[in-house]
């Protein structure tokens, strides 16, 4: 799964009104998935990477979550 998580939780209101995710809104979305899937986070705003991924890593989820990096290649 590829999903954006643009803002940190400190900007949850901005994320909500701009229709983007923050880690707090990502958690309930991931809870709807069964099993354990690979989740690739994209569209993190510049300078937010560490904060977003730290909060995402703290989510209680069975899924394997990582941030996509420039140059990553995905084969389907």
PDB file of N, CA, C and O in Angstrom:
ATOM      1  N   UNK A   1       0.833  -1.153   0.000  1.00  0.00           N
ATOM      2  CA  UNK A   1       0.000   0.000   0.000  1.00  0.00           C
ATOM      3  C   UNK A   1       0.890   1.233   0.000  1.00  0.00           C
ATOM      4  O   UNK A   1       1.878   1.293   0.720  1.00  0.00           O
ATOM      5  N   UNK A   2       0.534   2.209  -0.800  1.00  0.00           N
ATOM      6  CA  UNK A   2       1.217   3.506  -0.801  1.00  0.00           C
ATOM      7  C   UNK A   2       0.194   4.535  -0.335  1.00  0.00           C
ATOM      8  O   UNK A   2      -0.904   4.617  -0.884  1.00  0.00           O
ATOM      9  N   UNK A   3       0.544   5.285   0.698  1.00  0.00           N
ATOM     10  CA  UNK A   3      -0.380   6.279   1.244  1.00  0.00           C
ATOM     11  C   UNK A   3       0.401   7.503   1.700  1.00  0.00           C
ATOM     12  O   UNK A   3       1.518   7.381   2.199  1.00  0.00           O
ATOM     13  N   UNK A   4      -0.188   8.667   1.476  1.00  0.00           N
ATOM     14  CA  UNK A   4       0.486   9.890   1.890  1.00  0.00           C
ATOM     15  C   UNK A   4       0.216  10.180   3.354  1.00  0.00           C
ATOM     16  O   UNK A   4      -0.834   9.849   3.895  1.00  0.00           O
ATOM     17  N   UNK A   5       1.189  10.775   3.985  1.00  0.00           N
ATOM     18  CA  UNK A   5       1.053  11.278   5.342  1.00  0.00           C
ATOM     19  C   UNK A   5       1.874  12.561   5.363  1.00  0.00           C
ATOM     20  O   UNK A   5       3.065  12.551   5.658  1.00  0.00           O
ATOM     21  N   UNK A   6       1.237  13.646   4.975  1.00  0.00           N
ATOM     22  CA  UNK A   6       1.940  14.882   4.672  1.00  0.00           C
ATOM     23  C   UNK A   6       2.400  15.661   5.895  1.00  0.00           C
ATOM     24  O   UNK A   6       3.449  16.302   5.864  1.00  0.00           O
ATOM     25  N   UNK A   7       1.627  15.636   6.959  1.00  0.00           N
ATOM     26  CA  UNK A   7       1.886  16.514   8.089  1.00  0.00           C
ATOM     27  C   UNK A   7       2.104  15.733   9.372  1.00  0.00           C
ATOM     28  O   UNK A   7       1.621  14.618   9.526  1.00  0.00           O
ATOM     29  N   UNK A   8       2.805  16.356  10.319  1.00  0.00           N
ATOM     30  CA  UNK A   8       2.944  15.797  11.653  1.00  0.00           C
ATOM     31  C   UNK A   8       1.670  16.030  12.440  1.00  0.00           C
ATOM     32  O   UNK A   8       0.807  16.838  12.051  1.00  0.00           O
ATOM     33  N   UNK A   9       1.535  15.353  13.562  1.00  0.00           N
ATOM     34  CA  UNK A   9       0.337  15.493  14.388  1.00  0.00           C
ATOM     35  C   UNK A   9       0.166  16.912  14.924  1.00  0.00           C
ATOM     36  O   UNK A   9      -0.947  17.326  15.223  1.00  0.00           O
ATOM     37  N   UNK A  10       1.256  17.661  15.043  1.00  0.00           N
ATOM     38  CA  UNK A  10       1.146  19.045  15.508  1.00  0.00           C
ATOM     39  C   UNK A  10       0.407  19.929  14.500  1.00  0.00           C
ATOM     40  O   UNK A  10      -0.030  21.026  14.836  1.00  0.00           O
ATOM     41  N   UNK A  11       0.250  19.436  13.282  1.00  0.00           N
ATOM     42  CA  UNK A  11      -0.495  20.156  12.253  1.00  0.00           C
ATOM     43  C   UNK A  11      -1.722  19.352  11.804  1.00  0.00           C
ATOM     44  O   UNK A  11      -2.126  19.411  10.646  1.00  0.00           O
ATOM     45  N   UNK A  12      -2.318  18.640  12.752  1.00  0.00           N
ATOM     46  CA  UNK A  12      -3.467  17.785  12.442  1.00  0.00           C
ATOM     47  C   UNK A  12      -4.631  18.573  11.858  1.00  0.00           C
ATOM     48  O   UNK A  12      -5.314  18.092  10.950  1.00  0.00           O
ATOM     49  N   UNK A  13      -4.879  19.766  12.361  1.00  0.00           N
ATOM     50  CA  UNK A  13      -5.984  20.585  11.843  1.00  0.00           C
ATOM     51  C   UNK A  13      -5.728  20.961  10.380  1.00  0.00           C
ATOM     52  O   UNK A  13      -6.626  20.869   9.548  1.00  0.00           O
ATOM     53  N   UNK A  14      -4.511  21.371  10.062  1.00  0.00           N
ATOM     54  CA  UNK A  14      -4.157  21.697   8.679  1.00  0.00           C
ATOM     55  C   UNK A  14      -4.282  20.462   7.794  1.00  0.00           C
ATOM     56  O   UNK A  14      -4.798  20.544   6.674  1.00  0.00           O
ATOM     57  N   UNK A  15      -3.844  19.321   8.300  1.00  0.00           N
ATOM     58  CA  UNK A  15      -3.973  18.077   7.535  1.00  0.00           C
ATOM     59  C   UNK A  15      -5.443  17.784   7.240  1.00  0.00           C
ATOM     60  O   UNK A  15      -5.802  17.441   6.110  1.00  0.00           O
ATOM     61  N   UNK A  16      -6.290  17.964   8.232  1.00  0.00           N
ATOM     62  CA  UNK A  16      -7.710  17.672   8.055  1.00  0.00           C
ATOM     63  C   UNK A  16      -8.344  18.592   7.013  1.00  0.00           C
ATOM     64  O   UNK A  16      -9.000  18.118   6.088  1.00  0.00           O
ATOM     65  N   UNK A  17      -8.138  19.897   7.132  1.00  0.00           N
ATOM     66  CA  UNK A  17      -8.798  20.824   6.203  1.00  0.00           C
ATOM     67  C   UNK A  17      -8.222  20.739   4.789  1.00  0.00           C
ATOM     68  O   UNK A  17      -8.913  21.059   3.824  1.00  0.00           O
ATOM     69  N   UNK A  18      -6.966  20.305   4.661  1.00  0.00           N
ATOM     70  CA  UNK A  18      -6.372  20.163   3.333  1.00  0.00           C
ATOM     71  C   UNK A  18      -6.515  18.744   2.786  1.00  0.00           C
ATOM     72  O   UNK A  18      -5.979  18.419   1.727  1.00  0.00           O
ATOM     73  N   UNK A  19      -7.244  17.918   3.559  1.00  0.00           N
ATOM     74  CA  UNK A  19      -7.544  16.539   3.163  1.00  0.00           C
ATOM     75  C   UNK A  19      -6.281  15.683   2.962  1.00  0.00           C
ATOM     76  O   UNK A  19      -6.155  14.936   2.006  1.00  0.00           O
ATOM     77  N   UNK A  20      -5.364  15.839   3.898  1.00  0.00           N
ATOM     78  CA  UNK A  20      -4.154  15.024   3.946  1.00  0.00           C
ATOM     79  C   UNK A  20      -4.169  14.247   5.253  1.00  0.00           C
ATOM     80  O   UNK A  20      -4.953  14.533   6.151  1.00  0.00           O
ATOM     81  N   UNK A  21      -3.262  13.287   5.350  1.00  0.00           N
ATOM     82  CA  UNK A  21      -3.124  12.535   6.594  1.00  0.00           C
ATOM     83  C   UNK A  21      -2.031  13.133   7.452  1.00  0.00           C
ATOM     84  O   UNK A  21      -1.073  13.738   6.968  1.00  0.00           O
ATOM     85  N   UNK A  22      -2.172  12.888   8.744  1.00  0.00           N
ATOM     86  CA  UNK A  22      -1.114  13.016   9.727  1.00  0.00           C
ATOM     87  C   UNK A  22      -1.090  11.641  10.407  1.00  0.00           C
ATOM     88  O   UNK A  22      -1.978  10.831  10.171  1.00  0.00           O
ATOM     89  N   UNK A  23      -0.079  11.339  11.215  1.00  0.00           N
ATOM     90  CA  UNK A  23      -0.051  10.008  11.830  1.00  0.00           C
ATOM     91  C   UNK A  23      -1.335   9.660  12.591  1.00  0.00           C
ATOM     92  O   UNK A  23      -1.796   8.514  12.532  1.00  0.00           O
ATOM     93  N   UNK A  24      -1.933  10.625  13.279  1.00  0.00           N
ATOM     94  CA  UNK A  24      -3.157  10.342  14.044  1.00  0.00           C
ATOM     95  C   UNK A  24      -4.312   9.927  13.149  1.00  0.00           C
ATOM     96  O   UNK A  24      -5.149   9.114  13.555  1.00  0.00           O
ATOM     97  N   UNK A  25      -4.392  10.461  11.948  1.00  0.00           N
ATOM     98  CA  UNK A  25      -5.481  10.061  11.049  1.00  0.00           C
ATOM     99  C   UNK A  25      -5.112   8.821  10.235  1.00  0.00           C
ATOM    100  O   UNK A  25      -5.994   8.104   9.754  1.00  0.00           O
ATOM    101  N   UNK A  26      -3.830   8.556  10.113  1.00  0.00           N
ATOM    102  CA  UNK A  26      -3.384   7.353   9.408  1.00  0.00           C
ATOM    103  C   UNK A  26      -3.709   6.091  10.202  1.00  0.00           C
ATOM    104  O   UNK A  26      -4.117   5.082   9.630  1.00  0.00           O
ATOM    105  N   UNK A  27      -3.569   6.159  11.517  1.00  0.00           N
ATOM    106  CA  UNK A  27      -3.808   4.985  12.374  1.00  0.00           C
ATOM    107  C   UNK A  27      -5.147   4.313  12.135  1.00  0.00           C
ATOM    108  O   UNK A  27      -5.196   3.097  11.903  1.00  0.00           O
ATOM    109  N   UNK A  28      -6.260   5.051  12.176  1.00  0.00           N
ATOM    110  CA  UNK A  28      -7.561   4.427  11.921  1.00  0.00           C
ATOM    111  C   UNK A  28      -7.686   3.843  10.511  1.00  0.00           C
ATOM    112  O   UNK A  28      -8.365   2.829  10.318  1.00  0.00           O
ATOM    113  N   UNK A  29      -7.035   4.450   9.547  1.00  0.00           N
ATOM    114  CA  UNK A  29      -7.056   3.903   8.183  1.00  0.00           C
ATOM    115  C   UNK A  29      -6.350   2.548   8.154  1.00  0.00           C
ATOM    116  O   UNK A  29      -6.840   1.592   7.563  1.00  0.00           O
ATOM    117  N   UNK A  30      -5.193   2.473   8.802  1.00  0.00           N
ATOM    118  CA  UNK A  30      -4.440   1.216   8.821  1.00  0.00           C
ATOM    119  C   UNK A  30      -5.190   0.135   9.594  1.00  0.00           C
ATOM    120  O   UNK A  30      -5.078  -1.054   9.270  1.00  0.00           O
ATOM    121  N   UNK A  31      -5.961   0.526  10.597  1.00  0.00           N
ATOM    122  CA  UNK A  31      -6.717  -0.447  11.402  1.00  0.00           C
ATOM    123  C   UNK A  31      -7.766  -1.174  10.571  1.00  0.00           C
ATOM    124  O   UNK A  31      -8.206  -2.259  10.944  1.00  0.00           O
ATOM    125  N   UNK A  32      -8.134  -0.612   9.435  1.00  0.00           N
ATOM    126  CA  UNK A  32      -9.126  -1.250   8.570  1.00  0.00           C
ATOM    127  C   UNK A  32      -8.522  -2.372   7.719  1.00  0.00           C
ATOM    128  O   UNK A  32      -9.262  -3.169   7.139  1.00  0.00           O
ATOM    129  N   UNK A  33      -7.206  -2.425   7.636  1.00  0.00           N
ATOM    130  CA  UNK A  33      -6.538  -3.459   6.841  1.00  0.00           C
ATOM    131  C   UNK A  33      -6.370  -4.721   7.669  1.00  0.00           C
ATOM    132  O   UNK A  33      -5.982  -4.651   8.831  1.00  0.00           O
ATOM    133  N   UNK A  34      -6.636  -5.858   7.060  1.00  0.00           N
ATOM    134  CA  UNK A  34      -6.438  -7.120   7.763  1.00  0.00           C
ATOM    135  C   UNK A  34      -5.053  -7.664   7.466  1.00  0.00           C
ATOM    136  O   UNK A  34      -4.444  -7.330   6.445  1.00  0.00           O
ATOM    137  N   UNK A  35      -4.554  -8.480   8.352  1.00  0.00           N
ATOM    138  CA  UNK A  35      -3.257  -9.090   8.154  1.00  0.00           C
ATOM    139  C   UNK A  35      -2.135  -8.106   8.408  1.00  0.00           C
ATOM    140  O   UNK A  35      -2.262  -7.181   9.194  1.00  0.00           O
ATOM    141  N   UNK A  36      -1.040  -8.339   7.718  1.00  0.00           N
ATOM    142  CA  UNK A  36       0.136  -7.483   7.833  1.00  0.00           C
ATOM    143  C   UNK A  36       0.605  -7.152   6.421  1.00  0.00           C
ATOM    144  O   UNK A  36       1.028  -8.044   5.692  1.00  0.00           O
ATOM    145  N   UNK A  37       0.482  -5.909   6.049  1.00  0.00           N
ATOM    146  CA  UNK A  37       0.867  -5.501   4.697  1.00  0.00           C
ATOM    147  C   UNK A  37       2.012  -4.497   4.757  1.00  0.00           C
ATOM    148  O   UNK A  37       2.239  -3.842   5.775  1.00  0.00           O
ATOM    149  N   UNK A  38       2.719  -4.376   3.655  1.00  0.00           N
ATOM    150  CA  UNK A  38       3.751  -3.355   3.529  1.00  0.00           C
ATOM    151  C   UNK A  38       3.071  -2.024   3.244  1.00  0.00           C
ATOM    152  O   UNK A  38       2.257  -1.923   2.330  1.00  0.00           O
ATOM    153  N   UNK A  39       3.383  -1.022   4.043  1.00  0.00           N
ATOM    154  CA  UNK A  39       2.808   0.309   3.892  1.00  0.00           C
ATOM    155  C   UNK A  39       3.954   1.269   3.604  1.00  0.00           C
ATOM    156  O   UNK A  39       4.916   1.349   4.374  1.00  0.00           O
ATOM    157  N   UNK A  40       3.843   1.971   2.491  1.00  0.00           N
ATOM    158  CA  UNK A  40       4.877   2.917   2.068  1.00  0.00           C
ATOM    159  C   UNK A  40       4.323   4.325   2.196  1.00  0.00           C
ATOM    160  O   UNK A  40       3.341   4.673   1.542  1.00  0.00           O
ATOM    161  N   UNK A  41       4.949   5.126   3.040  1.00  0.00           N
ATOM    162  CA  UNK A  41       4.503   6.494   3.295  1.00  0.00           C
ATOM    163  C   UNK A  41       5.149   7.419   2.265  1.00  0.00           C
ATOM    164  O   UNK A  41       6.354   7.380   2.043  1.00  0.00           O
ATOM    165  N   UNK A  42       4.318   8.277   1.669  1.00  0.00           N
ATOM    166  CA  UNK A  42       4.806   9.227   0.680  1.00  0.00           C
ATOM    167  C   UNK A  42       4.221  10.606   0.947  1.00  0.00           C
ATOM    168  O   UNK A  42       3.338  10.763   1.783  1.00  0.00           O
ATOM    169  N   UNK A  43       4.731  11.601   0.258  1.00  0.00           N
ATOM    170  CA  UNK A  43       4.209  12.970   0.269  1.00  0.00           C
ATOM    171  C   UNK A  43       4.425  13.659   1.616  1.00  0.00           C
ATOM    172  O   UNK A  43       3.655  14.528   2.010  1.00  0.00           O
ATOM    173  N   UNK A  44       5.475  13.284   2.338  1.00  0.00           N
ATOM    174  CA  UNK A  44       5.790  13.959   3.601  1.00  0.00           C
ATOM    175  C   UNK A  44       6.331  15.347   3.262  1.00  0.00           C
ATOM    176  O   UNK A  44       7.207  15.479   2.404  1.00  0.00           O
ATOM    177  N   UNK A  45       5.809  16.360   3.912  1.00  0.00           N
ATOM    178  CA  UNK A  45       6.250  17.733   3.662  1.00  0.00           C
ATOM    179  C   UNK A  45       7.722  17.886   4.057  1.00  0.00           C
ATOM    180  O   UNK A  45       8.184  17.280   5.029  1.00  0.00           O
ATOM    181  N   UNK A  46       8.477  18.694   3.294  1.00  0.00           N
ATOM    182  CA  UNK A  46       9.898  18.915   3.611  1.00  0.00           C
ATOM    183  C   UNK A  46      10.084  19.360   5.062  1.00  0.00           C
ATOM    184  O   UNK A  46       9.334  20.187   5.579  1.00  0.00           O
ATOM    185  N   UNK A  47      11.064  18.770   5.697  1.00  0.00           N
ATOM    186  CA  UNK A  47      11.374  19.091   7.079  1.00  0.00           C
ATOM    187  C   UNK A  47      10.526  18.352   8.097  1.00  0.00           C
ATOM    188  O   UNK A  47      10.760  18.468   9.299  1.00  0.00           O
ATOM    189  N   UNK A  48       9.537  17.590   7.648  1.00  0.00           N
ATOM    190  CA  UNK A  48       8.625  16.876   8.547  1.00  0.00           C
ATOM    191  C   UNK A  48       8.957  15.384   8.659  1.00  0.00           C
ATOM    192  O   UNK A  48       8.328  14.681   9.435  1.00  0.00           O
ATOM    193  N   UNK A  49       9.910  14.911   7.875  1.00  0.00           N
ATOM    194  CA  UNK A  49      10.169  13.478   7.780  1.00  0.00           C
ATOM    195  C   UNK A  49      10.392  12.771   9.094  1.00  0.00           C
ATOM    196  O   UNK A  49       9.754  11.758   9.385  1.00  0.00           O
ATOM    197  N   UNK A  50      11.318  13.283   9.901  1.00  0.00           N
ATOM    198  CA  UNK A  50      11.617  12.614  11.173  1.00  0.00           C
ATOM    199  C   UNK A  50      10.418  12.608  12.106  1.00  0.00           C
ATOM    200  O   UNK A  50      10.105  11.584  12.715  1.00  0.00           O
ATOM    201  N   UNK A  51       9.743  13.739  12.230  1.00  0.00           N
ATOM    202  CA  UNK A  51       8.595  13.826  13.140  1.00  0.00           C
ATOM    203  C   UNK A  51       7.464  12.920  12.682  1.00  0.00           C
ATOM    204  O   UNK A  51       6.863  12.211  13.493  1.00  0.00           O
ATOM    205  N   UNK A  52       7.181  12.931  11.383  1.00  0.00           N
ATOM    206  CA  UNK A  52       6.095  12.100  10.860  1.00  0.00           C
ATOM    207  C   UNK A  52       6.419  10.626  11.059  1.00  0.00           C
ATOM    208  O   UNK A  52       5.604   9.866  11.589  1.00  0.00           O
ATOM    209  N   UNK A  53       7.596  10.211  10.665  1.00  0.00           N
ATOM    210  CA  UNK A  53       7.922   8.793  10.755  1.00  0.00           C
ATOM    211  C   UNK A  53       8.090   8.328  12.201  1.00  0.00           C
ATOM    212  O   UNK A  53       7.794   7.184  12.521  1.00  0.00           O
ATOM    213  N   UNK A  54       8.521   9.203  13.098  1.00  0.00           N
ATOM    214  CA  UNK A  54       8.601   8.841  14.514  1.00  0.00           C
ATOM    215  C   UNK A  54       7.200   8.566  15.061  1.00  0.00           C
ATOM    216  O   UNK A  54       6.980   7.570  15.755  1.00  0.00           O
ATOM    217  N   UNK A  55       6.248   9.441  14.725  1.00  0.00           N
ATOM    218  CA  UNK A  55       4.870   9.243  15.182  1.00  0.00           C
ATOM    219  C   UNK A  55       4.224   8.041  14.507  1.00  0.00           C
ATOM    220  O   UNK A  55       3.478   7.295  15.145  1.00  0.00           O
ATOM    221  N   UNK A  56       4.506   7.840  13.230  1.00  0.00           N
ATOM    222  CA  UNK A  56       3.955   6.675  12.522  1.00  0.00           C
ATOM    223  C   UNK A  56       4.508   5.392  13.138  1.00  0.00           C
ATOM    224  O   UNK A  56       3.774   4.422  13.333  1.00  0.00           O
ATOM    225  N   UNK A  57       5.788   5.393  13.469  1.00  0.00           N
ATOM    226  CA  UNK A  57       6.404   4.201  14.070  1.00  0.00           C
ATOM    227  C   UNK A  57       5.795   3.869  15.423  1.00  0.00           C
ATOM    228  O   UNK A  57       5.832   2.714  15.852  1.00  0.00           O
ATOM    229  N   UNK A  58       5.247   4.865  16.105  1.00  0.00           N
ATOM    230  CA  UNK A  58       4.646   4.645  17.422  1.00  0.00           C
ATOM    231  C   UNK A  58       3.228   4.077  17.332  1.00  0.00           C
ATOM    232  O   UNK A  58       2.668   3.658  18.350  1.00  0.00           O
ATOM    233  N   UNK A  59       2.647   4.044  16.133  1.00  0.00           N
ATOM    234  CA  UNK A  59       1.300   3.490  15.973  1.00  0.00           C
ATOM    235  C   UNK A  59       1.317   1.995  16.273  1.00  0.00           C
ATOM    236  O   UNK A  59       2.254   1.291  15.885  1.00  0.00           O
ATOM    237  N   UNK A  60       0.295   1.527  16.957  1.00  0.00           N
ATOM    238  CA  UNK A  60       0.181   0.088  17.200  1.00  0.00           C
ATOM    239  C   UNK A  60      -0.473  -0.537  15.990  1.00  0.00           C
ATOM    240  O   UNK A  60      -1.676  -0.371  15.762  1.00  0.00           O
ATOM    241  N   UNK A  61       0.329  -1.218  15.201  1.00  0.00           N
ATOM    242  CA  UNK A  61      -0.156  -1.817  13.966  1.00  0.00           C
ATOM    243  C   UNK A  61       0.720  -3.009  13.601  1.00  0.00           C
ATOM    244  O   UNK A  61       1.922  -2.989  13.867  1.00  0.00           O
ATOM    245  N   UNK A  62       0.141  -4.020  12.988  1.00  0.00           N
ATOM    246  CA  UNK A  62       0.936  -5.166  12.549  1.00  0.00           C
ATOM    247  C   UNK A  62       1.620  -4.924  11.201  1.00  0.00           C
ATOM    248  O   UNK A  62       2.384  -5.758  10.740  1.00  0.00           O
ATOM    249  N   UNK A  63       1.350  -3.791  10.596  1.00  0.00           N
ATOM    250  CA  UNK A  63       1.838  -3.534   9.244  1.00  0.00           C
ATOM    251  C   UNK A  63       3.305  -3.107   9.254  1.00  0.00           C
ATOM    252  O   UNK A  63       3.812  -2.555  10.219  1.00  0.00           O
ATOM    253  N   UNK A  64       3.959  -3.381   8.138  1.00  0.00           N
ATOM    254  CA  UNK A  64       5.365  -3.031   7.959  1.00  0.00           C
ATOM    255  C   UNK A  64       5.417  -1.670   7.259  1.00  0.00           C
ATOM    256  O   UNK A  64       5.151  -1.562   6.076  1.00  0.00           O
ATOM    257  N   UNK A  65       5.780  -0.638   8.024  1.00  0.00           N
ATOM    258  CA  UNK A  65       5.693   0.730   7.530  1.00  0.00           C
ATOM    259  C   UNK A  65       7.085   1.307   7.310  1.00  0.00           C
ATOM    260  O   UNK A  65       7.970   1.166   8.153  1.00  0.00           O
ATOM    261  N   UNK A  66       7.241   1.966   6.165  1.00  0.00           N
ATOM    262  CA  UNK A  66       8.493   2.683   5.882  1.00  0.00           C
ATOM    263  C   UNK A  66       8.170   3.863   4.984  1.00  0.00           C
ATOM    264  O   UNK A  66       7.171   3.874   4.273  1.00  0.00           O
ATOM    265  N   UNK A  67       9.037   4.861   5.035  1.00  0.00           N
ATOM    266  CA  UNK A  67       8.877   6.035   4.173  1.00  0.00           C
ATOM    267  C   UNK A  67       9.536   5.751   2.833  1.00  0.00           C
ATOM    268  O   UNK A  67      10.624   5.172   2.776  1.00  0.00           O
ATOM    269  N   UNK A  68       8.873   6.129   1.764  1.00  0.00           N
ATOM    270  CA  UNK A  68       9.500   6.053   0.454  1.00  0.00           C
ATOM    271  C   UNK A  68      10.579   7.125   0.360  1.00  0.00           C
ATOM    272  O   UNK A  68      10.428   8.224   0.907  1.00  0.00           O
ATOM    273  N   UNK A  69      11.651   6.790  -0.308  1.00  0.00           N
ATOM    274  CA  UNK A  69      12.763   7.719  -0.500  1.00  0.00           C
ATOM    275  C   UNK A  69      12.945   7.980  -1.987  1.00  0.00           C
ATOM    276  O   UNK A  69      12.608   7.126  -2.811  1.00  0.00           O
ATOM    277  N   UNK A  70      13.496   9.129  -2.327  1.00  0.00           N
ATOM    278  CA  UNK A  70      13.800   9.433  -3.724  1.00  0.00           C
ATOM    279  C   UNK A  70      14.665   8.319  -4.294  1.00  0.00           C
ATOM    280  O   UNK A  70      15.631   7.889  -3.655  1.00  0.00           O
ATOM    281  N   UNK A  71      14.301   7.814  -5.437  1.00  0.00           N
ATOM    282  CA  UNK A  71      15.055   6.751  -6.088  1.00  0.00           C
ATOM    283  C   UNK A  71      14.552   5.354  -5.781  1.00  0.00           C
ATOM    284  O   UNK A  71      15.002   4.388  -6.400  1.00  0.00           O
ATOM    285  N   UNK A  72      13.627   5.201  -4.843  1.00  0.00           N
ATOM    286  CA  UNK A  72      13.047   3.886  -4.566  1.00  0.00           C
ATOM    287  C   UNK A  72      12.350   3.380  -5.828  1.00  0.00           C
ATOM    288  O   UNK A  72      11.726   4.145  -6.552  1.00  0.00           O
ATOM    289  N   UNK A  73      12.448   2.103  -6.075  1.00  0.00           N
ATOM    290  CA  UNK A  73      11.819   1.476  -7.234  1.00  0.00           C
ATOM    291  C   UNK A  73      10.875   0.398  -6.735  1.00  0.00           C
ATOM    292  O   UNK A  73      11.243  -0.436  -5.917  1.00  0.00           O
ATOM    293  N   UNK A  74       9.649   0.447  -7.244  1.00  0.00           N
ATOM    294  CA  UNK A  74       8.661  -0.561  -6.868  1.00  0.00           C
ATOM    295  C   UNK A  74       8.268  -1.318  -8.123  1.00  0.00           C
ATOM    296  O   UNK A  74       7.986  -0.706  -9.152  1.00  0.00           O
ATOM    297  N   UNK A  75       8.263  -2.636  -8.030  1.00  0.00           N
ATOM    298  CA  UNK A  75       7.837  -3.460  -9.162  1.00  0.00           C
ATOM    299  C   UNK A  75       6.475  -4.066  -8.853  1.00  0.00           C
ATOM    300  O   UNK A  75       6.253  -4.569  -7.754  1.00  0.00           O
ATOM    301  N   UNK A  76       5.577  -4.005  -9.831  1.00  0.00           N
ATOM    302  CA  UNK A  76       4.247  -4.560  -9.670  1.00  0.00           C
ATOM    303  C   UNK A  76       4.037  -5.685 -10.646  1.00  0.00           C
ATOM    304  O   UNK A  76       4.532  -5.688 -11.718  1.00  0.00           O
TER     305      UNK A  76
END
